[in-house]
Amino acid sequence: QVQLVESGGGLVQAGGSLRLSCAASGTSFSDKAMGWYRQAPGNQREYVASISRGSVPNAKDSVKGRFTISRDNTKNTVYLQMNSLKPEDTAVYYCNTIPPSIPWGQGTQVTVSS
């Protein structure tokens, strides 16, 4: 059974940092582009950042320079380092392939207080 498990969220003050992890099981994702998505209350789920099979990163403009995506194929894990967090980053964060092809995990809550 293919499964994605996100972790590392929490409550942090504006300007703080968090590192999210996404562990995949049931299959190898080393040959797939992977991404982080987020969903804030009342909003649709949106793309945040992605990393290609060759580890080339990309991100949406509002997080560029603050968020860094990386992957460790030996651990079948994708990371999202989030620095200089802002209240508008508050959301549940999910990982999935690019485009999404795996059942969504439960996500990890990130709350940034002002």
XYZ file of N, CA and C in Angstrom:
342
model
N 0.849 -1.191 0.000
C 0.000 0.000 0.000
C 0.886 1.242 0.000
N 0.670 2.107 -0.979
C 1.441 3.336 -1.073
C 0.912 4.333 -0.050
N 1.821 4.909 0.694
C 1.409 5.820 1.756
C 2.395 6.968 1.891
N 1.863 8.153 2.204
C 2.673 9.337 2.466
C 2.387 9.801 3.887
N 3.443 10.043 4.652
C 3.281 10.496 6.029
C 4.086 11.766 6.223
N 3.363 12.855 6.482
C 3.998 14.148 6.703
C 4.186 14.389 8.206
N 5.263 15.092 8.552
C 5.530 15.410 9.950
C 6.372 16.670 10.031
N 6.494 17.204 11.252
C 7.374 18.347 11.482
C 6.665 19.673 11.663
N 5.353 19.690 11.523
C 4.632 20.938 11.702
C 4.576 21.346 13.159
N 3.990 22.521 13.393
C 3.859 23.008 14.763
C 3.468 24.458 14.791
N 3.529 25.021 15.990
C 3.210 26.432 16.206
C 4.519 27.201 16.340
N 4.650 28.262 15.571
C 5.882 29.041 15.582
C 5.537 30.517 15.427
N 6.367 31.371 15.979
C 6.151 32.801 15.818
C 6.624 33.264 14.450
N 6.074 34.357 13.993
C 6.501 34.937 12.722
C 8.016 35.159 12.748
N 8.660 34.794 11.645
C 10.103 34.888 11.563
C 10.825 33.614 11.934
N 10.087 32.663 12.478
C 10.674 31.400 12.893
C 10.839 30.416 11.749
N 11.295 29.212 12.104
C 11.589 28.176 11.106
C 10.994 26.841 11.517
N 10.695 26.049 10.517
C 10.277 24.668 10.709
C 10.832 23.838 9.562
N 11.029 22.550 9.830
C 11.451 21.621 8.782
C 10.447 20.495 8.700
N 9.786 20.397 7.583
C 8.806 19.348 7.367
C 9.457 18.152 6.684
N 8.942 16.972 7.000
C 9.401 15.739 6.365
C 8.209 14.992 5.784
N 8.464 14.290 4.694
C 7.437 13.459 4.076
C 8.069 12.121 3.750
N 7.626 11.101 4.453
C 8.146 9.752 4.239
C 7.169 8.957 3.400
N 7.673 8.381 2.338
C 6.841 7.585 1.452
C 7.131 6.106 1.675
N 6.092 5.317 1.640
C 6.263 3.875 1.788
C 5.406 3.154 0.764
N 5.757 1.927 0.474
C 4.973 1.129 -0.460
C 5.524 1.134 -1.869
N 6.354 2.118 -2.177
C 6.974 2.189 -3.476
C 8.117 3.192 -3.408
N 8.996 3.140 -4.373
C 10.078 4.112 -4.434
C 9.635 5.323 -5.244
N 9.998 6.501 -4.760
C 9.648 7.730 -5.451
C 10.872 8.398 -6.083
N 11.970 7.651 -6.137
C 13.201 8.246 -6.650
C 13.078 8.631 -8.130
N 12.145 8.003 -8.843
C 11.994 8.311 -10.264
C 10.853 9.290 -10.526
N 10.371 9.934 -9.467
C 9.244 10.846 -9.618
C 9.573 12.242 -9.096
N 9.012 13.246 -9.750
C 9.052 14.579 -9.180
C 8.114 14.607 -7.984
N 8.554 15.260 -6.924
C 7.772 15.330 -5.689
C 7.500 16.781 -5.338
N 6.426 16.993 -4.612
C 6.077 18.357 -4.267
C 5.438 18.503 -2.911
N 5.446 19.724 -2.431
C 4.707 20.098 -1.231
C 3.548 20.987 -1.636
N 2.422 20.766 -0.965
C 1.210 21.528 -1.190
C 0.704 21.997 0.176
N -0.195 22.963 0.181
C -0.764 23.388 1.457
C -2.220 23.823 1.255
N -2.966 23.738 2.340
C -4.360 24.152 2.311
C -4.662 24.945 3.574
N -4.976 26.208 3.380
C -5.373 27.063 4.490
C -6.888 26.981 4.663
N -7.379 27.282 5.862
C -8.828 27.215 6.099
C -9.597 28.050 5.087
N -10.615 27.428 4.481
C -11.456 28.123 3.525
C -10.873 28.242 2.138
N -9.660 27.737 1.944
C -8.994 27.840 0.633
C -8.811 26.463 0.011
N -8.567 26.463 -1.293
C -8.247 25.213 -1.961
C -6.787 24.859 -1.706
N -6.493 23.597 -1.859
C -5.107 23.145 -1.739
C -4.299 23.771 -2.871
N -3.094 24.243 -2.538
C -2.263 24.897 -3.530
C -0.846 24.346 -3.533
N -0.210 24.510 -4.664
C 1.185 24.109 -4.831
C 2.086 25.043 -4.038
N 3.129 24.485 -3.426
C 4.099 25.291 -2.698
C 5.490 25.170 -3.327
N 5.959 23.944 -3.469
C 7.315 23.740 -3.985
C 7.417 22.337 -4.574
N 8.395 22.155 -5.453
C 8.588 20.848 -6.077
C 10.074 20.583 -6.282
N 10.377 19.305 -6.484
C 11.754 18.912 -6.752
C 11.714 17.801 -7.798
N 12.502 17.951 -8.824
C 12.471 16.997 -9.925
C 13.199 15.706 -9.550
N 13.124 14.736 -10.457
C 13.851 13.481 -10.241
C 15.341 13.757 -10.095
N 15.810 14.767 -10.777
C 17.221 15.128 -10.713
C 17.540 16.146 -9.634
N 16.604 16.339 -8.709
C 16.776 17.227 -7.550
C 16.876 18.700 -7.915
N 16.228 19.103 -8.996
C 16.142 20.523 -9.328
C 14.909 21.086 -8.620
N 15.095 22.092 -7.745
C 13.967 22.615 -6.982
C 13.231 23.741 -7.702
N 12.005 23.933 -7.292
C 11.212 25.068 -7.754
C 10.215 25.404 -6.655
N 9.671 26.601 -6.693
C 8.724 27.017 -5.656
C 7.867 28.158 -6.166
N 6.746 28.332 -5.499
C 5.895 29.465 -5.865
C 6.564 30.758 -5.412
N 6.245 31.832 -6.093
C 6.951 33.079 -5.864
C 6.909 33.544 -4.415
N 5.779 33.352 -3.745
C 5.625 33.900 -2.396
C 6.509 33.212 -1.357
N 7.080 32.064 -1.702
C 7.937 31.365 -0.735
C 9.386 31.276 -1.215
N 9.650 31.716 -2.429
C 11.026 31.675 -2.921
C 11.931 32.502 -2.034
N 13.096 31.965 -1.732
C 14.027 32.645 -0.847
C 13.776 32.361 0.620
N 12.633 31.752 0.950
C 12.317 31.406 2.333
C 12.196 29.891 2.537
N 11.633 29.198 1.554
C 11.426 27.746 1.643
C 12.413 27.035 0.732
N 12.926 25.900 1.210
C 13.836 25.083 0.407
C 13.374 23.639 0.447
N 13.159 23.074 -0.722
C 12.758 21.675 -0.816
C 13.982 20.824 -1.136
N 14.027 19.634 -0.557
C 15.129 18.713 -0.836
C 14.595 17.289 -0.743
N 15.403 16.346 -1.177
C 14.977 14.950 -1.117
C 16.145 14.057 -0.788
N 15.851 12.934 -0.139
C 16.835 11.897 0.140
C 16.250 10.603 -0.394
N 16.679 10.217 -1.581
C 16.104 9.026 -2.210
C 16.463 7.746 -1.457
N 17.544 7.750 -0.711
C 17.901 6.555 0.056
C 16.905 6.317 1.183
N 16.253 7.395 1.608
C 15.259 7.278 2.684
C 13.835 7.436 2.158
N 13.702 7.610 0.847
C 12.374 7.809 0.244
C 11.645 8.953 0.950
N 12.361 10.034 1.199
C 11.843 11.145 2.000
C 12.096 12.471 1.296
N 11.118 13.362 1.425
C 11.219 14.714 0.899
C 11.098 15.687 2.071
N 11.844 16.772 2.022
C 11.858 17.739 3.101
C 11.445 19.119 2.596
N 10.961 19.933 3.528
C 10.697 21.334 3.227
C 11.209 22.155 4.396
N 12.305 22.858 4.169
C 12.846 23.771 5.167
C 12.170 25.114 4.981
N 11.514 25.583 6.028
C 10.756 26.833 5.958
C 11.364 27.840 6.925
N 11.868 28.917 6.391
C 12.453 29.986 7.196
C 11.648 31.260 7.027
N 11.872 32.200 7.926
C 11.190 33.502 7.871
C 9.686 33.322 7.677
N 9.121 32.469 8.477
C 7.703 32.144 8.330
C 6.829 33.359 8.608
N 5.708 33.416 7.890
C 4.751 34.509 8.011
C 3.388 33.937 8.400
N 2.540 34.746 9.017
C 1.195 34.246 9.373
C 0.443 33.684 8.169
N 0.665 34.223 6.983
C -0.040 33.724 5.804
C 0.463 32.362 5.332
N 1.516 31.853 5.964
C 1.970 30.491 5.679
C 1.191 29.449 6.480
N 0.347 29.904 7.380
C -0.449 28.987 8.192
C -1.346 28.132 7.303
N -1.224 26.812 7.450
C -1.968 25.876 6.616
C -1.632 24.452 7.043
N -2.363 23.507 6.497
C -1.973 22.105 6.584
C -1.128 21.812 5.346
N 0.047 21.254 5.576
C 0.994 20.992 4.490
C 0.978 19.503 4.153
N 0.962 19.220 2.842
C 0.921 17.864 2.322
C 2.039 17.679 1.304
N 2.449 16.441 1.125
C 3.344 16.139 0.011
C 2.637 15.162 -0.921
N 3.114 15.120 -2.159
C 2.589 14.205 -3.151
C 3.491 14.274 -4.363
N 3.212 13.456 -5.345
C 3.964 13.529 -6.588
C 3.531 14.778 -7.353
N 4.273 15.074 -8.400
C 3.939 16.179 -9.304
C 3.606 15.591 -10.667
N 2.380 15.637 -11.141
C 1.165 16.066 -10.443
C 0.750 15.021 -9.407
N -0.183 15.353 -8.544
C -0.579 14.416 -7.477
C -1.139 13.113 -8.044
N -0.632 11.981 -7.525
C -1.088 10.688 -8.033
C -1.279 9.657 -6.927
N -0.976 10.064 -5.711
C -1.053 9.161 -4.559
C -2.169 9.654 -3.640
N -2.881 8.757 -2.985
C -3.883 9.228 -2.012
C -3.225 10.178 -1.008
N -3.905 11.276 -0.721
C -3.335 12.269 0.175
C -3.178 11.718 1.587
N -2.063 12.089 2.230
C -1.880 11.757 3.632
C -2.675 12.715 4.497
N -2.432 12.653 5.791
C -3.171 13.509 6.719
C -2.587 14.910 6.793
N -1.393 15.084 6.301
C -0.774 16.397 6.346
C -0.225 16.722 7.718
N 0.443 17.870 7.798
C 0.981 18.350 9.062
C 0.630 19.829 9.198
N 0.106 20.199 10.352
C -0.380 21.562 10.571
C 0.783 22.495 10.883
N 0.816 23.606 10.175
C 1.781 24.674 10.443
C 0.975 25.912 10.822
N 1.255 26.448 11.998
C 0.573 27.647 12.465
C 1.619 28.694 12.818
N 1.507 29.850 12.174
C 2.462 30.931 12.401
C 1.716 32.084 13.073
N 2.150 32.421 14.268
C 1.501 33.504 15.001
C 2.221 34.822 14.747
N 1.448 35.891 14.772
C 2.028 37.222 14.509
C 2.523 37.879 15.775
